[in-house]
Structures are given as structure tokens and as C-alpha cells.
mmCIF file of C-alpha atoms in Angstrom:
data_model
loop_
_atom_site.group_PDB
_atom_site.id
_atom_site.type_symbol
_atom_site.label_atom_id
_atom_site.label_comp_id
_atom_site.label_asym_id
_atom_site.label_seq_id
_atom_site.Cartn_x
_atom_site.Cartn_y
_atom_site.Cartn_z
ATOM 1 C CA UNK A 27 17.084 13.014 49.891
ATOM 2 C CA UNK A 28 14.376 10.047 50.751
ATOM 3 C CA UNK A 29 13.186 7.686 48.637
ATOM 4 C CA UNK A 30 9.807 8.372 47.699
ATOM 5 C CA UNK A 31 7.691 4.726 48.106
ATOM 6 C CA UNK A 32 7.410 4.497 43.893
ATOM 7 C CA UNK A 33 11.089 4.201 43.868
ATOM 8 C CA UNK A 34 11.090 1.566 46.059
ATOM 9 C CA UNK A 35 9.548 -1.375 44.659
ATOM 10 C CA UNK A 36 8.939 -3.344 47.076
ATOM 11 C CA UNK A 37 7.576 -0.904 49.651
ATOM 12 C CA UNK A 38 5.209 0.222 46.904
ATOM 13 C CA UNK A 39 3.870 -3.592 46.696
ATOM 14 C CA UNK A 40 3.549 -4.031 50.366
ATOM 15 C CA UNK A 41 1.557 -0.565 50.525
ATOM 16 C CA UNK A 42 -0.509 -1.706 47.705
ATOM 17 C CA UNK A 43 -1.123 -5.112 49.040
ATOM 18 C CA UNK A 44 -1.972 -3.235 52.654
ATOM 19 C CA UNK A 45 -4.576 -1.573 50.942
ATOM 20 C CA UNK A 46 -6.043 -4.150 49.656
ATOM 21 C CA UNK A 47 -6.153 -5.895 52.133
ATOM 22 C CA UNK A 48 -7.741 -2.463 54.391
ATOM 23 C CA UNK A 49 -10.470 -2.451 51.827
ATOM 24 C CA UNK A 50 -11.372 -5.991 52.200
ATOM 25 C CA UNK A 51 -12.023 -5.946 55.788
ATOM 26 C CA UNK A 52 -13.808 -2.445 55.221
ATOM 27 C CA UNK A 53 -16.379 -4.243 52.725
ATOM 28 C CA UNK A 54 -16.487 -7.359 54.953
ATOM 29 C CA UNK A 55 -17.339 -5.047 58.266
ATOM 30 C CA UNK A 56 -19.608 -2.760 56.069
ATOM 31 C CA UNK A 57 -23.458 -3.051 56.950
ATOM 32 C CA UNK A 58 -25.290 -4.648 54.590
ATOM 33 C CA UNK A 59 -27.491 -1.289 54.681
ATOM 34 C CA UNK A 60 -24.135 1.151 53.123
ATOM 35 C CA UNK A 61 -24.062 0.110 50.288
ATOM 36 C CA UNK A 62 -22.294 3.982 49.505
ATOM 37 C CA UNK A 63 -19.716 2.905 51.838
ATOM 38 C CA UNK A 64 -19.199 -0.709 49.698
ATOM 39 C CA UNK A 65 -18.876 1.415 46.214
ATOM 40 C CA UNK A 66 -15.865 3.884 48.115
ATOM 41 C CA UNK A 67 -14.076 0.658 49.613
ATOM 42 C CA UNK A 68 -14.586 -0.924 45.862
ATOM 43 C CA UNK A 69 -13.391 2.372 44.693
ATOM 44 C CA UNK A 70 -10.069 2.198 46.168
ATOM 45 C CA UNK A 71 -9.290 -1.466 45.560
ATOM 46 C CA UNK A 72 -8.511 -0.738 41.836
ATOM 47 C CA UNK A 73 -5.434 1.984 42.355
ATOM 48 C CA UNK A 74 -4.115 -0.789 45.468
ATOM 49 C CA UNK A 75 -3.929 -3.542 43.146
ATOM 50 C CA UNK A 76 -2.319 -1.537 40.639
ATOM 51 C CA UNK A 77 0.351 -0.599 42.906
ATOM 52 C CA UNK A 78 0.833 -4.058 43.929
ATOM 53 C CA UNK A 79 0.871 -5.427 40.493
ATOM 54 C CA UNK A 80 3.367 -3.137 38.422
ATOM 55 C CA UNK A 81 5.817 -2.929 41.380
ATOM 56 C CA UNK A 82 5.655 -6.982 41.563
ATOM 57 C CA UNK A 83 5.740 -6.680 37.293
ATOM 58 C CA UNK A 84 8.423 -4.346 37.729
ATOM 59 C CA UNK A 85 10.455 -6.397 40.139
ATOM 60 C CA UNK A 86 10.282 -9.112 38.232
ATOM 61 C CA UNK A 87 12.004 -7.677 35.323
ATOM 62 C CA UNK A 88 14.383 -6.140 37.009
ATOM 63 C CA UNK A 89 15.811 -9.077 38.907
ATOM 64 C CA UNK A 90 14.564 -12.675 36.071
ATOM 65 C CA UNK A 91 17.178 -12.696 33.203
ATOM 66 C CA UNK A 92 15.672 -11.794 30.135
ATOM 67 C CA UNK A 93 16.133 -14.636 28.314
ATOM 68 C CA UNK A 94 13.676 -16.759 30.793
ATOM 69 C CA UNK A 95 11.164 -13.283 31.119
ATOM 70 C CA UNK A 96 8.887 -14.763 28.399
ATOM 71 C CA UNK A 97 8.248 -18.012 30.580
ATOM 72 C CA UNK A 98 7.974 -16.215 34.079
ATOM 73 C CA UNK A 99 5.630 -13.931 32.689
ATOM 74 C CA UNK A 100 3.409 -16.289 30.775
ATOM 75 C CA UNK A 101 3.437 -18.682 33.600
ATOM 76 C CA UNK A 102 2.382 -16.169 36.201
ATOM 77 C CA UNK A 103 -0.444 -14.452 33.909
ATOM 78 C CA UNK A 104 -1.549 -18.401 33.422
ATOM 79 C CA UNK A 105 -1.427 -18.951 37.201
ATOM 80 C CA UNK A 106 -3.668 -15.497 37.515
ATOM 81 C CA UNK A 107 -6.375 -16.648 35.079
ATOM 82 C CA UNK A 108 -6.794 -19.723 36.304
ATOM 83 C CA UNK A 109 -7.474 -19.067 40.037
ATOM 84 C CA UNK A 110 -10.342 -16.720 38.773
ATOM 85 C CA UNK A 111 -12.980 -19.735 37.732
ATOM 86 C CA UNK A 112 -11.451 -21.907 40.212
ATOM 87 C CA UNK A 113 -12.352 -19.128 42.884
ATOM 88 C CA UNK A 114 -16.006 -18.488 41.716
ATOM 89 C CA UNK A 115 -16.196 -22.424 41.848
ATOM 90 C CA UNK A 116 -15.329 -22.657 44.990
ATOM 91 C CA UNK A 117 -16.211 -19.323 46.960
ATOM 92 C CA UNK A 118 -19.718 -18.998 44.865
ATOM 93 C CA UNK A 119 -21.598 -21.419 47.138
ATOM 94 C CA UNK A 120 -19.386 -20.432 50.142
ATOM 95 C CA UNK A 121 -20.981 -17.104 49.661
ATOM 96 C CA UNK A 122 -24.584 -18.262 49.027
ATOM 97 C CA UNK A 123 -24.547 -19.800 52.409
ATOM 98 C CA UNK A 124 -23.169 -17.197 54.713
ATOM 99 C CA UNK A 125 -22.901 -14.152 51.998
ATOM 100 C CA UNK A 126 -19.767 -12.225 50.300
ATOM 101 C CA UNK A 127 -18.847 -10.140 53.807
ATOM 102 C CA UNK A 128 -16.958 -13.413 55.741
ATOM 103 C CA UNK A 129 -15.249 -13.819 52.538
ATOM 104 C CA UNK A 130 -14.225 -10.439 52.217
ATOM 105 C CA UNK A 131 -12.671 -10.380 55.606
ATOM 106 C CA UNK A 132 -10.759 -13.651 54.812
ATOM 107 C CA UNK A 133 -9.416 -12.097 52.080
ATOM 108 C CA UNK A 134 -8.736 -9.188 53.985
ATOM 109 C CA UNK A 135 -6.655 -11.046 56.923
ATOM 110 C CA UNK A 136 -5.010 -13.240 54.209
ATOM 111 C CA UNK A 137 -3.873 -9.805 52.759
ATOM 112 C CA UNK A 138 -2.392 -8.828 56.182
ATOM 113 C CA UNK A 139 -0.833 -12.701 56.531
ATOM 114 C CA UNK A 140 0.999 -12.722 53.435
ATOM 115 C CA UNK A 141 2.436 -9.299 53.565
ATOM 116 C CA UNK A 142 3.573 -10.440 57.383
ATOM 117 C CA UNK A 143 5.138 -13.325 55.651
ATOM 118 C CA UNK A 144 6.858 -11.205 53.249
ATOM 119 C CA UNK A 145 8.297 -8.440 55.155
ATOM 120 C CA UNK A 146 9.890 -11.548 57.847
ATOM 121 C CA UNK A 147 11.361 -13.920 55.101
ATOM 122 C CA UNK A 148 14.771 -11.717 53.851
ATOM 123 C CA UNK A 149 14.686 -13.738 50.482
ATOM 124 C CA UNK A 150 11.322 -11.537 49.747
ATOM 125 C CA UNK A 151 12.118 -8.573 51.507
ATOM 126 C CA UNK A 152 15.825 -8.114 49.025
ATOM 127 C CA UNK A 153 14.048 -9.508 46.055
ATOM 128 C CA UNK A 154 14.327 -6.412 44.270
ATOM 129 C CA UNK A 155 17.664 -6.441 45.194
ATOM 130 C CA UNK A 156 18.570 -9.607 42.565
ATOM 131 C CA UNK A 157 19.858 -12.516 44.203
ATOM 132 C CA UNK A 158 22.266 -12.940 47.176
ATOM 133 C CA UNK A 159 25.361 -13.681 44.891
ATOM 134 C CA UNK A 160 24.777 -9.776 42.832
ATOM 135 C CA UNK A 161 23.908 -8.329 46.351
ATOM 136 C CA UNK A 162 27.367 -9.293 47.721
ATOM 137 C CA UNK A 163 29.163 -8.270 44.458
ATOM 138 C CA UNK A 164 27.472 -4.744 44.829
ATOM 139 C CA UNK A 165 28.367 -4.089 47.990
ATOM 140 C CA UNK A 166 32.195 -5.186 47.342
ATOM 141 C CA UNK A 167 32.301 -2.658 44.413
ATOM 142 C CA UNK A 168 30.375 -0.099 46.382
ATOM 143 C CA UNK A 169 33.249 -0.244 49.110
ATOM 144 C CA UNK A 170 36.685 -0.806 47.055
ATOM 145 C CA UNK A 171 38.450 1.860 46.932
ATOM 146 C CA UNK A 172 38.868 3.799 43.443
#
């Protein structure tokens, strides 16, 4: 039987991040006259980042030892918070010169770079499979014979 893409993690990430990213460059190519078309496209970013975020949460978990979990999560809901004034600061009078649609289609090509980046760098790509050293153990026990 196949896996369906919820069961694996990071598949459902980079299908939530591709999404994303998709409704990004649909905003950013929208005419300024849809504004219907704006609302769908806004619509869909909410379940895409939710897909992306509990398979990342969920990954995480899975793979940082508990005792450190506290830390990893704290630090990466810090990071998170943080980039959201620093990004008004700095893309707020971006998009009062040239508007929000350029900005929407840089987010929407960064979308597309980083999942590149992550499906060619095998340290991402087997995250969710714990780290090389458990990977190789696995695969021993999955072979010896019983």
C-alpha cells in the first residue's frame, strides 16, 4: 500500500511550502482589478502553511531529543516572531514604492528556491529520518537476519 503524503512528513512540508509559494506568485500576477481572485489565492495560503508548519513541528519532535525540545522550540517560535516587525520594517516602504504584487512574487520564487534547496541537500531531504548514525543502525537491524 502507498504512503499517503500526511504520512510522510516531509513530502507534506514540501507540498505545503509549494503551495505557498503557488499562491504568492498568483497574488503577485493578479490584476490589481480581481480583487475576488486575491481573497481565493489568500484563501488557500492558510491550509498551505498549516501543512508546512505541523509536518516541520512534527519532524522536529520526532527526530530533537526531548530533553533539548523545550529550547528548539522556544528558539524557533522566537526566531518566527521576530522576523514579523522586522519584515513590516523593512518590506513596508518597499511596498509603498512599487506596491505589495513584486513582493508577493519574491516571496513566491523564494518559496520555489528554498524548497529546490531542500529537496537537493540529502541532510534535509532524510531529516525525518533522525540523523545519519540512527539511519545506518535501522537499516542494519532491518536486514539481520532473525
Amino acid at each position: 500500500m502507498s504512503e499517503s503524503i500526511y504520512q510522510r512528513r516531509f513530502l507534506t512540508m514540501l507540498v505545503g511550502l509549494a503551495l505557498f509559494g503557488a499562491v504568492n506568485l498568483v497574488r503577485g500576477l493578479a490584476p490589481t482589478n480581481a480583487f475576488w481572485l486575491y481573497l481565493c489565492a489568500t484563501f488557500l495560503a492558510g491550509p498551505a502553511t498549516a501543512m508546512n508548519s505541523a509536518a516541520l513541528r512534527a519532524i522536529l519532535q520526532a527526530t530533537v531529543p526531548p530533553e533539548i525540545q523545550g529550547r528548539v522550540f522556544s528558539l524557533r517560535s522566537s526566531l518566527f516572531q521576530a522576523m514579523s516587525p522586522l519584515g513590516l520594517a523593512v518590506l513596508g516602504p518597499v511596498a509603498d514604492v512599487t506596491g505589495v504584487q513584486p513582493i508577493f512574487l519574491m516571496d513566491g520564487a523564494a518559496c520555489f528556491l528554498v524548497l529546490l534547496t531542500w529537496v537537493l541537500t540529502p541532510s534535509v531531504r532524510n531529516l525525518e529520518d533522525g540523523p545519519p548514525e540512527h539511519r545506518a543502525g535501522r537499516s542494519l537491524q532491518r536486514t539481520a537476519p532473525r
